[in-house]
Coordinates of C-alpha atoms in Angstrom, one line a residue:
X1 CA 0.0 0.0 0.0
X2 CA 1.4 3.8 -1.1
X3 CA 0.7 6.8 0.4
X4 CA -0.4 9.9 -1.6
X5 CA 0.5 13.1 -0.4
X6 CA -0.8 16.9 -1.7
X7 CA 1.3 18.5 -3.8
X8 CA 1.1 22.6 -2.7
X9 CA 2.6 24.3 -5.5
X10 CA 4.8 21.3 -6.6
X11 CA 5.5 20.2 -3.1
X12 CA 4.6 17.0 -1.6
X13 CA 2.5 17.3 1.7
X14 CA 1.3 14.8 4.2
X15 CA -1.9 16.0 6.0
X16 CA -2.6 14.1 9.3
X17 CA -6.5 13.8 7.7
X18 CA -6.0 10.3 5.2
X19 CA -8.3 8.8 3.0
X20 CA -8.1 4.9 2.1
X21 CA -8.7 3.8 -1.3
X22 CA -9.4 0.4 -1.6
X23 CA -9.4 -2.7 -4.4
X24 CA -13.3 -2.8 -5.0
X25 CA -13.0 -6.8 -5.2
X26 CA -11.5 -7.5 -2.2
X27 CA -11.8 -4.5 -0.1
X28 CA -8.1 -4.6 0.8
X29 CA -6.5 -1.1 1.1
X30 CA -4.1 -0.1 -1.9
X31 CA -3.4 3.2 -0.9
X32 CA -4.2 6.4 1.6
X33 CA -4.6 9.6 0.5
X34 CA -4.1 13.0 2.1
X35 CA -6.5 14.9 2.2
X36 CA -7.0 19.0 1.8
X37 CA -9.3 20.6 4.1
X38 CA -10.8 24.0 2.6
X39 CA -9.0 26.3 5.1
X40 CA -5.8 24.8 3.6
X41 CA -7.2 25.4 0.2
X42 CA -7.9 28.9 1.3
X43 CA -4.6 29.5 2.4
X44 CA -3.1 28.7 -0.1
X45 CA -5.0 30.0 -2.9
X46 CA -6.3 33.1 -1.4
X47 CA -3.6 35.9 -1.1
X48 CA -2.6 34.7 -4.9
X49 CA 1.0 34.5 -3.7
X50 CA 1.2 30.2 -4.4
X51 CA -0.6 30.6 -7.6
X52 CA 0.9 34.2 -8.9
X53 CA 4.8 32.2 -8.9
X54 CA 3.3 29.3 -10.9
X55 CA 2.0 31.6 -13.1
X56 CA 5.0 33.7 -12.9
X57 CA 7.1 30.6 -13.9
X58 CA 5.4 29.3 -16.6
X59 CA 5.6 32.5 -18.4
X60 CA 9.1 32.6 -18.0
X61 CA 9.3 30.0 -20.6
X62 CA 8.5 30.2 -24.2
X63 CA 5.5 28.1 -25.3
X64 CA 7.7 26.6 -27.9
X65 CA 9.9 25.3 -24.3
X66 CA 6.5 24.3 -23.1
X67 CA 5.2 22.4 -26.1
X68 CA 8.5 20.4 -25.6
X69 CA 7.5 20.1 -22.1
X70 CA 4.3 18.6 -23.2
X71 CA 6.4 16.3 -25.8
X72 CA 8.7 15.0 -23.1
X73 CA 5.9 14.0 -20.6
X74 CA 3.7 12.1 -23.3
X75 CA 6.5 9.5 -22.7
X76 CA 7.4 10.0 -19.1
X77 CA 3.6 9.4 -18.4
X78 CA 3.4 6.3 -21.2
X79 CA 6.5 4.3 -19.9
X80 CA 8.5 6.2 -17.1
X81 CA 8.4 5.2 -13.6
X82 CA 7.2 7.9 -11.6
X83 CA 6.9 9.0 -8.2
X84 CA 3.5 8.8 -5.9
X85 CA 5.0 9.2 -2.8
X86 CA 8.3 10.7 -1.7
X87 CA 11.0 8.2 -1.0
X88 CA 8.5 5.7 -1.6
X89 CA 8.4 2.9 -5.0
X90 CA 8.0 4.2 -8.4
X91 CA 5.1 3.5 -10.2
X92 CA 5.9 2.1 -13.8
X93 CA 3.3 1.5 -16.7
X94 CA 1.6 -1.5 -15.4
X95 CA 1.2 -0.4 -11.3
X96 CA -0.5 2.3 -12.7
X97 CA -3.1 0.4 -14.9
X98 CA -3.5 -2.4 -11.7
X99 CA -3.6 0.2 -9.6
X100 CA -6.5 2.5 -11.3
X101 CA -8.2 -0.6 -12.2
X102 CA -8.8 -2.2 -9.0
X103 CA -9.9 1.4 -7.4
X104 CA -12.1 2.5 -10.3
X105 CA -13.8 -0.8 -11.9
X106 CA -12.3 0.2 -15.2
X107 CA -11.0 -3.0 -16.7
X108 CA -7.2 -3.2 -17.7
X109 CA -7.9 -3.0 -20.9
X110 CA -9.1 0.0 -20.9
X111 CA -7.3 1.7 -18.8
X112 CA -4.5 1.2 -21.2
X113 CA -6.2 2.2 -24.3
X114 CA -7.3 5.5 -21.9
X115 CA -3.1 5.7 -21.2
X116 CA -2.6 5.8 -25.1
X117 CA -5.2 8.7 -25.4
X118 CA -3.9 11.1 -22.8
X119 CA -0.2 10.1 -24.2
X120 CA -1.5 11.4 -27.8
X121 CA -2.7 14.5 -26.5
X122 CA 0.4 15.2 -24.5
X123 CA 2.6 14.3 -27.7
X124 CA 0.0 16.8 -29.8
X125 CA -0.4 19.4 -28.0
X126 CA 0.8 21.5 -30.5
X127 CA -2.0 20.3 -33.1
X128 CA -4.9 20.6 -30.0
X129 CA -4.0 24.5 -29.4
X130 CA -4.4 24.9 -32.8
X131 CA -7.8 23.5 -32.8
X132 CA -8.8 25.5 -29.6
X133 CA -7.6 28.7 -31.0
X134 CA -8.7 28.6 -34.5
X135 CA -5.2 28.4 -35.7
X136 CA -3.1 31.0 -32.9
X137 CA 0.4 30.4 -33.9
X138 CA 0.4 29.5 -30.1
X139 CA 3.7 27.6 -30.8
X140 CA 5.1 31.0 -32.6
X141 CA 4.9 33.6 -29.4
X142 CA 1.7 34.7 -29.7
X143 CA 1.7 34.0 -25.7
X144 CA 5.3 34.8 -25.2
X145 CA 4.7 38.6 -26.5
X146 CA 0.7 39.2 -25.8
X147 CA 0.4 39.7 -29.1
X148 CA 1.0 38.8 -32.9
X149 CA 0.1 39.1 -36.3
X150 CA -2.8 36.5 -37.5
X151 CA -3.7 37.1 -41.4
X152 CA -2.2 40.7 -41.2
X153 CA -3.9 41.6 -38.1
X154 CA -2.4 42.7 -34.9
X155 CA -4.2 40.4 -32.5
X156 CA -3.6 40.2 -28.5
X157 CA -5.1 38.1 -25.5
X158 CA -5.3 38.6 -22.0
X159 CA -5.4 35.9 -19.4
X160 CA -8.7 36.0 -17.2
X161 CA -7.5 33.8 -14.3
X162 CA -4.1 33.3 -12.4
X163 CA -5.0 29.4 -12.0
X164 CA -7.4 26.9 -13.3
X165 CA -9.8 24.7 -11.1
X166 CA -10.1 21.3 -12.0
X167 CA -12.6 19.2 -10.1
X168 CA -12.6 15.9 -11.4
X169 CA -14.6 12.8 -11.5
X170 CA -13.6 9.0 -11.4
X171 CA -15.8 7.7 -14.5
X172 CA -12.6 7.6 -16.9
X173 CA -9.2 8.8 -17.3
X174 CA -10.3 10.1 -20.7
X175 CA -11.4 13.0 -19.5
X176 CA -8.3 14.0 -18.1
X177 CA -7.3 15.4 -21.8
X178 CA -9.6 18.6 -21.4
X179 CA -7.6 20.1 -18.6
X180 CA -4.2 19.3 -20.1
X181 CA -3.7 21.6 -22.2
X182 CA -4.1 24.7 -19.2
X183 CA 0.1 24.6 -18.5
X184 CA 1.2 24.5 -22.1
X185 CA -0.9 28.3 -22.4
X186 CA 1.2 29.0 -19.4
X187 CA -1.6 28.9 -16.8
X188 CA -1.1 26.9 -13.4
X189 CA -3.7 24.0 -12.3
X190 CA -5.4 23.1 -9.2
X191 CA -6.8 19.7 -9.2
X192 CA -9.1 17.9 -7.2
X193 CA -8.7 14.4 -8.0
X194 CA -12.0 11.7 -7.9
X195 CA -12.1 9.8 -4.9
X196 CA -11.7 6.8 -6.5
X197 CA -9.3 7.6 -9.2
X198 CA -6.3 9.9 -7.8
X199 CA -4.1 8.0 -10.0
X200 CA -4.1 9.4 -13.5
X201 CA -4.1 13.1 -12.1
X202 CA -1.4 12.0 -10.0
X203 CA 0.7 10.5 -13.2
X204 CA 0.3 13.1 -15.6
X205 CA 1.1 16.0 -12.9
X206 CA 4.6 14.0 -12.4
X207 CA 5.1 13.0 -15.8
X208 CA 5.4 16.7 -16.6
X209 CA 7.6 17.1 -13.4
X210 CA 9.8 15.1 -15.0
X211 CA 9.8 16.7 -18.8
X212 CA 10.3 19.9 -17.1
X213 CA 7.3 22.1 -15.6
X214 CA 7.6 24.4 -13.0
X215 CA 6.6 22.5 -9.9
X216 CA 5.2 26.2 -8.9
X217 CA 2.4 25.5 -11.3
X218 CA 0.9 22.4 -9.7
X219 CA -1.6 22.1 -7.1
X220 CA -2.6 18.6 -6.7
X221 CA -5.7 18.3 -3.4
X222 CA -7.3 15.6 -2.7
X223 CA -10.4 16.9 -0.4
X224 CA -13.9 16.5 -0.4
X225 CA -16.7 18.4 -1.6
X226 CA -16.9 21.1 0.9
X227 CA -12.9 21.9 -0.6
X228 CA -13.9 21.0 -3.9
X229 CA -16.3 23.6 -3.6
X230 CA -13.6 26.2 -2.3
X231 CA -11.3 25.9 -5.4
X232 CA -14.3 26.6 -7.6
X233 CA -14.6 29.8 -5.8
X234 CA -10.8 30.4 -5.2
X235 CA -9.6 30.3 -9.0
X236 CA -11.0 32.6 -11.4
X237 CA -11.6 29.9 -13.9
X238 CA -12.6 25.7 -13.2
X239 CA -13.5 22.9 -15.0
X240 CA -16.5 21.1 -12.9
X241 CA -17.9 17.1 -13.9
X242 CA -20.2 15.6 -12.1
X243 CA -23.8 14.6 -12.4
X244 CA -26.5 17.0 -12.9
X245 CA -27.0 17.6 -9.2
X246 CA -23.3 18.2 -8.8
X247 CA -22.7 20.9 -11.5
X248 CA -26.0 21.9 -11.4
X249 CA -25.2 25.2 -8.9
X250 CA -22.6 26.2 -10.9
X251 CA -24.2 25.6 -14.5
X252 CA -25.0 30.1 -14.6
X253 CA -21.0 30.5 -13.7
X254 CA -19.6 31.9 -16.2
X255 CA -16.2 31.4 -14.0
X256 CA -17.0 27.6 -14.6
X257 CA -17.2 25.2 -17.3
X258 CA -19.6 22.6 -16.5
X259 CA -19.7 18.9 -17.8
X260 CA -22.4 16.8 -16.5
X261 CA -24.8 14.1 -18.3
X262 CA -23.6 14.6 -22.0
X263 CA -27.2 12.7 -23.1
X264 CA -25.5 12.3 -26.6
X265 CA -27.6 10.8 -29.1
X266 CA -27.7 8.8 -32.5
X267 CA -30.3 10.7 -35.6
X268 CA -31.4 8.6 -38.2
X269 CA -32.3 10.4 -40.9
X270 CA -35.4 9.4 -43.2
X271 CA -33.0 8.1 -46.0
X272 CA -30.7 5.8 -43.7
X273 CA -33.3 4.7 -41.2
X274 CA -33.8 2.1 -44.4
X275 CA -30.6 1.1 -44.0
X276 CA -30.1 0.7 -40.5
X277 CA -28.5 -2.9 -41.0
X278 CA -25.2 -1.1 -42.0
X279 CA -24.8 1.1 -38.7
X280 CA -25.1 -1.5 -36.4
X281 CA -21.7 -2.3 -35.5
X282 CA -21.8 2.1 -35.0
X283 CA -24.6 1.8 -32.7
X284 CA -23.0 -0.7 -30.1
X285 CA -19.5 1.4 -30.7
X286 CA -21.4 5.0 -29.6
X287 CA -23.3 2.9 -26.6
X288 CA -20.5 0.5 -25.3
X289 CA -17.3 1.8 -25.6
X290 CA -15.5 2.6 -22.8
X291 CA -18.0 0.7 -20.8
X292 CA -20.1 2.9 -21.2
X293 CA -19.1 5.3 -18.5
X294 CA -18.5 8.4 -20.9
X295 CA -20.6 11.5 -21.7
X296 CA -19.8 10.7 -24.9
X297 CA -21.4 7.0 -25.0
X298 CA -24.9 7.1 -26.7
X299 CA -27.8 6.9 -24.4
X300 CA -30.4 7.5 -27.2
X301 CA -31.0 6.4 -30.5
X302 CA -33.6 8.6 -32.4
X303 CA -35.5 7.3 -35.8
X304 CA -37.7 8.9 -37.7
X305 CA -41.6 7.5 -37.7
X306 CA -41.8 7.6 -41.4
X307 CA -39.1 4.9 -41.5
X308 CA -41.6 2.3 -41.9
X309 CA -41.2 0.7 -38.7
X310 CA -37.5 0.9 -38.8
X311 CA -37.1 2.0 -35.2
X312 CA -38.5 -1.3 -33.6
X313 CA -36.6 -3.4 -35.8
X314 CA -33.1 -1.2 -35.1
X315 CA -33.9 -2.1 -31.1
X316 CA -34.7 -5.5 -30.9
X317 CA -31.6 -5.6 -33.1
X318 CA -29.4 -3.8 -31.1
X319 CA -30.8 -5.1 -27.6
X320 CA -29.3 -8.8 -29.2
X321 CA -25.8 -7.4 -29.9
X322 CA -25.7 -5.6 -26.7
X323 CA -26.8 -8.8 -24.4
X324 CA -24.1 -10.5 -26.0
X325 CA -21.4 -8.5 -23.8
X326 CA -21.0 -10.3 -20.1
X327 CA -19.0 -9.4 -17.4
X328 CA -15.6 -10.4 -17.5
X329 CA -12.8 -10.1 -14.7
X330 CA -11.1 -6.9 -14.6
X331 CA -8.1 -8.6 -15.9
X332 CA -9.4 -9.9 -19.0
X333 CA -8.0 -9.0 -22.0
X334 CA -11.5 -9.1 -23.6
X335 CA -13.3 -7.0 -21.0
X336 CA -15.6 -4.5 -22.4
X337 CA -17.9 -3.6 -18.8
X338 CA -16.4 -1.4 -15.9
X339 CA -17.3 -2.6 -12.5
X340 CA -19.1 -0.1 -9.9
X341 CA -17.2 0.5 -6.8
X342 CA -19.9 0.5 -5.0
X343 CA -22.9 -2.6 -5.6
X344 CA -25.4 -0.7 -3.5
X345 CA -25.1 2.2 -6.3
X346 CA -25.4 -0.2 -8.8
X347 CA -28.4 -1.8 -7.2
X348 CA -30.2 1.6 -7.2
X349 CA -29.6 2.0 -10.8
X350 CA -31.1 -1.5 -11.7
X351 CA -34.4 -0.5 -9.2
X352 CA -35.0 2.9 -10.7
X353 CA -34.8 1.0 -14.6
X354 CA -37.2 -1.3 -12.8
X355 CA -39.6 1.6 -11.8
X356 CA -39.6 3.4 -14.9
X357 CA -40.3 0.4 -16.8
X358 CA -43.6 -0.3 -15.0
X359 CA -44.8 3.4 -16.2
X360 CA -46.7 1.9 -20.2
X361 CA -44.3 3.2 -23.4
X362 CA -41.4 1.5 -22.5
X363 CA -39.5 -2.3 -22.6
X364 CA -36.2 -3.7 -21.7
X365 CA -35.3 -5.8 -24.9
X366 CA -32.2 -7.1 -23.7
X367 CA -34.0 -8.5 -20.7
X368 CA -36.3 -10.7 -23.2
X369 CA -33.1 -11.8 -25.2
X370 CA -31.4 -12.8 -22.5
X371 CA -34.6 -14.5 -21.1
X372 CA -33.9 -13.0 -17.5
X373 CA -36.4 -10.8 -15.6
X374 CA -34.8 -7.1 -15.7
X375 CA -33.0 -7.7 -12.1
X376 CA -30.9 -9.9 -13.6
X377 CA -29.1 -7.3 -15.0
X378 CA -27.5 -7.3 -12.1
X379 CA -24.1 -9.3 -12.4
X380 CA -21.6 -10.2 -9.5
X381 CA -18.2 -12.0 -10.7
X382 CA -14.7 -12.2 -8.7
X383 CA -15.8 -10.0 -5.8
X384 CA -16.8 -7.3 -8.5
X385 CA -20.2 -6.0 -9.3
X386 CA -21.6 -5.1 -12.7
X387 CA -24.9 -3.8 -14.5
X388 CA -25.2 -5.5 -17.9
X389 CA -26.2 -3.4 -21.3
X390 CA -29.5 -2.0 -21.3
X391 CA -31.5 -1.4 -24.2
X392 CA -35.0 0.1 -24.2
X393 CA -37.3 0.2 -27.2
X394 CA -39.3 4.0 -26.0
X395 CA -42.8 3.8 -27.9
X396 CA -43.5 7.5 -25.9
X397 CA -40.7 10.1 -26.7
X398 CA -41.5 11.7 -23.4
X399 CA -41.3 8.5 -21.6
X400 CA -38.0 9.0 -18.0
X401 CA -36.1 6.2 -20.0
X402 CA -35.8 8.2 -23.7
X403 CA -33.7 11.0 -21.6
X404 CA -31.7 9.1 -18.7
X405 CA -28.5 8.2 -18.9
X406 CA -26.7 5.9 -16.5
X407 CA -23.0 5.0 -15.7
X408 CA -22.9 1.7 -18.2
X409 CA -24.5 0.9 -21.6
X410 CA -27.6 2.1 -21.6
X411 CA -29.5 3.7 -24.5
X412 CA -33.2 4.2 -25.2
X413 CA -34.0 3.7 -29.0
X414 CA -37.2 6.3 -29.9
X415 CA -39.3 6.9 -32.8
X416 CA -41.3 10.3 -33.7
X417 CA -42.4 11.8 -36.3
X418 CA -39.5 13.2 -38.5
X419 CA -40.9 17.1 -38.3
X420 CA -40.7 16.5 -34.4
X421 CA -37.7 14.9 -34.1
X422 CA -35.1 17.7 -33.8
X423 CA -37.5 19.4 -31.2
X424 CA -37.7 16.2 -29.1
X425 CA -34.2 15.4 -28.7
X426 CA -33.5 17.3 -25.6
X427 CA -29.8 19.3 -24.8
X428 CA -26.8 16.6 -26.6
X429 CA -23.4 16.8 -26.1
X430 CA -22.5 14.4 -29.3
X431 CA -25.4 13.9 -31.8
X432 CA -24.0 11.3 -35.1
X433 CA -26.5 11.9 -37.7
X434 CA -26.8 9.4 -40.0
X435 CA -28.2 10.9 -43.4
X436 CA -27.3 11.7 -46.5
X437 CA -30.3 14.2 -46.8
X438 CA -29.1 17.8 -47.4
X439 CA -32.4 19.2 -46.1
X440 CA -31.8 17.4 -42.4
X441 CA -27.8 18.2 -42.6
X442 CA -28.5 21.7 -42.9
X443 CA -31.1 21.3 -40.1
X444 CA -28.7 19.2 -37.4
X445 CA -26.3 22.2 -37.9
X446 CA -28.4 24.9 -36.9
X447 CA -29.9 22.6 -34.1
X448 CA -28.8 24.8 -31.2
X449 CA -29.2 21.3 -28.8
X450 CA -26.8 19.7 -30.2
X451 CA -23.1 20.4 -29.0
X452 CA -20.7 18.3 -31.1
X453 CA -22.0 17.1 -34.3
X454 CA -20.8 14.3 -36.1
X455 CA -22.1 14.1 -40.2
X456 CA -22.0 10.7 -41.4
X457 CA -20.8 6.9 -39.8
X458 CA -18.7 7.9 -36.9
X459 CA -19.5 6.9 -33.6
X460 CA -20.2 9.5 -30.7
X461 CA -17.3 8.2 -28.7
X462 CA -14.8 9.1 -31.2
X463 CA -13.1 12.2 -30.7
X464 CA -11.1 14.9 -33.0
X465 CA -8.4 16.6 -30.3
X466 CA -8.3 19.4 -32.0
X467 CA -11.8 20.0 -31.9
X468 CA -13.7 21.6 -28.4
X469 CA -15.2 19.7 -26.1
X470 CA -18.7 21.1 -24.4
X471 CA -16.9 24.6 -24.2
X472 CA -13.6 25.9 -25.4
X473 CA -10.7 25.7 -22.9
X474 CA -8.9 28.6 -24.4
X475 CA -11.8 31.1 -24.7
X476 CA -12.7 30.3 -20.9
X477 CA -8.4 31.0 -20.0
X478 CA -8.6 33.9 -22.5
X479 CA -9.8 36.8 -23.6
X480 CA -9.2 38.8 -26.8
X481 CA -8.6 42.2 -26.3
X482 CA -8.2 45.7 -28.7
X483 CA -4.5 46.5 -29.1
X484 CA -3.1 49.6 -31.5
X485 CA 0.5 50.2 -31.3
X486 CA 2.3 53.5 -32.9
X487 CA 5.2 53.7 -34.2
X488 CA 8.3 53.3 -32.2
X489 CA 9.7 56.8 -33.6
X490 CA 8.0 59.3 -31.1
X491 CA 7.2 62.7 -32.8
X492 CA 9.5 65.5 -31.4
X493 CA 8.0 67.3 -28.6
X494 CA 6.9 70.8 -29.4
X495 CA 9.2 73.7 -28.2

């Protein structure tokens, strides 16, 4: 068992309050935590003092020495061993993925393909600011001198916060790329880690330690939500996740960039929903990937009415590919379903599925395939507890079940009438719509519900890093400003 101490302003910190993290199977202990009351947070963040040298520090480096920064930690944090505790073992590769594993549910597997992801973004930074600024020659000084030419204009930006919150969440490590790109536009970060996944946070903070960042710029607290709540308040910009209750307060913040439920959905269009056959393998991608624990997964498939019954057939369909995925151990190379860390959550989930289902308009398909009563969707294996893909055929668009969405594959497939659809859908992070109509195109882009849209076959869970994510990280960091410069020559002075 390691210890994991705070890191105030790069510097590791045991606090005499300790949090135990344990293997979800077993219940043995693999590591304590310190923990961050908020009058420590408020010490340290409120005079500005900690947080004005990080900043300080970071801009005494170039963003090209940054970017290389950035480079150098994408393989430090890949296949370095690092530090969690000082004096203590290094954590390579593989204790990491064990590690996050048996604390999160997330099986092996994934964990590593979520490794490769946040290694890709650390090796491309460069590409990602481009995305986030519309093409600032970030790379080029643009930070370095507050201002440069962009298509023959003078442009300039001015940073609106000396630190960035980040209050995290212990779904996936994916989400971990959305905050990394706050050093490498020379802005320090103050994380709150989730309570069951400090690791990744933990391994990409010392990963860039390693490459060469300013240990002034990293703030690394543990804490609970009362502190949580403090760095929100404390740093003139955050990044919140969490459920809707959870970001819910802060959603009319404009110091905070919320991401709750994402509720991201796939459109059939008139002209496809013939053709559904061929987007099947899409459909179980955009539900199931990732386990289905990302605000990217599908929770709703949408078809028109005028599909000629297309919508039924797409969900008793899909319900049979989706009851084919069983739990597997956490080890298993083949593993596809995360593991709650807590079964009594998981139990409530299952009951409130139950509930909705007794209200008429709605049926749990994969329940009938897998000739089970809907409580057996509940799965225990190896000390580890699991919910089992859900798919609902939603005869009543207004039905609790068309809009949920839960922390495993589940996904509501819906039929309405095609001039209703659009209306209907409800606020979507990732909407794929599937048509090759140039009417409904033009109609998904100007759908203001819609967040990230996705023409054509590509699943909701795949992502473009150089495209934003529910918000823009560098317009919340930034603001442009008016800049005129004369001259250098000063006119004589009159005599």
């Amino acid at each position: 068992m390691v210890h994991i101490p705070l890191l105030r302003a790069g510097r590791p910190y045991r606090s005499l309050d300790v949090q135990t993290v344990r293997d979800l199977r077993t219940g043995e202990p693999v590591a304590t935590v310190s923990q961050a009351n908020r009058g420590l947070i408020a010490r340290d963040l409120s005079a500005g003092a900690a947080v004005g040298e990080g900043r300080r520090a970071l801009s005494a480096l170039t963003s090209a020495e940054l970017l290389a920064v950035c480079g150098r930690a994408a393989a430090w944090f890949a296949e370095g061993r690092l530090p969690v505790e000082p004096d203590g073992e290094l954590q390579g590769p593989e204790d990491y993925v064990r590690q996050l594993s048996a604390t999160s549910g997330l099986p092996a597997v994934l964990c590593r393909l979520n490794m490769e992801k946040i290694r890709t973004v650390l090796a491309g930074m460069e590409k990602m600011l481009a995305g986030l600024t519309l093409g600032l020659d970030v790379g080029g000084g643009t930070l370095d001198a507050g201002w440069s030419f962009q298509d023959g204009r003078r442009v300039s930006f001015l940073a609106q916060t000396e630190a960035l919150g980040a209050v995290l969440p212990s779904n996936s490590p994916g989400v971990h790329t959305l905050w990394l790109p706050a050093w490498a536009l020379k802005i320090p970060v103050v994380v709150k880690p989730g309570r069951e996944e400090p690791w990744t946070p933990l391994r990409i903070v010392q990963a860039l330690l390693a490459a060469g960042l300013p240990r002034e710029a990293v703030f690394y607290y543990p804490t609970d939500h009362a502190g949580a709540t403090e760095i929100l308040l404390r740093c003139g910009r955050s990044l919140l996740f969490g459920d809707a209750a959870t970001v819910g307060p802060f959603r009319d913040d404009p110091r905070v960039q919320v991401h709750g439920p994402g509720w991201s959905k796939v459109i059939f269009g008139e002209d496809q929903a013939a053709h559904w056959e061929r987007h099947l393998d899409l459909l179980v991608s955009s539900i199931a990937d990732n386990g289905g624990r990302s605000c990217l997964n599908a929770s709703g498939v949408w078809v028109p009415a005028a599909g000629g019954g297309a919508g039924r057939r797409i969900a008793e369909a899909l319900a049979e590919r989706l009851a084919r995925i069983e739990a597997l151990p956490l080890d298993h190379p083949e593993a596809q379903l995360a593991a709650f860390t807590r079964p009594a959550a998981a139990q409530r989930i299952s009951d409130w599925i139950d509930r909705q289902l007794r209200i008429p308009g709605a049926v749990d398909l994969t329940a009938e395939v897998r000739g089970r009563t809907p409580r057996n969707r509940l799965a225990e294996l190896g000390g580890a507890t699991f919910l089992l893909p859900t798919l609902v055929w939603c005869e009543d668009p207004e039905h609790p079940l068309a809009h949920a969405e839960l922390r495993f594959p589940f996904a509501a497939v819906v039929e309405v009438p095609r001039s209703e659809l659009l209306s209907r859908i409800g606020p979507t992070l990732v909407a794929t719509g599937l048509t090759e109509d140039s009417g409904f195109r033009r109609e998904l882009l100007a759908c203001p519900a819609i967040d990230r849209l996705n023409l054509g076959p590509i699943a909701t869970s795949r992502v473009s890093w150089d495209q934003p994510h529910e918000g823009n990280l560098f317009t919340l960091l930034y603001r442009q400003r008016a800049l005129q410069a004369a001259p250098v020559a000063w006119p004589e002075a009159a005599t």
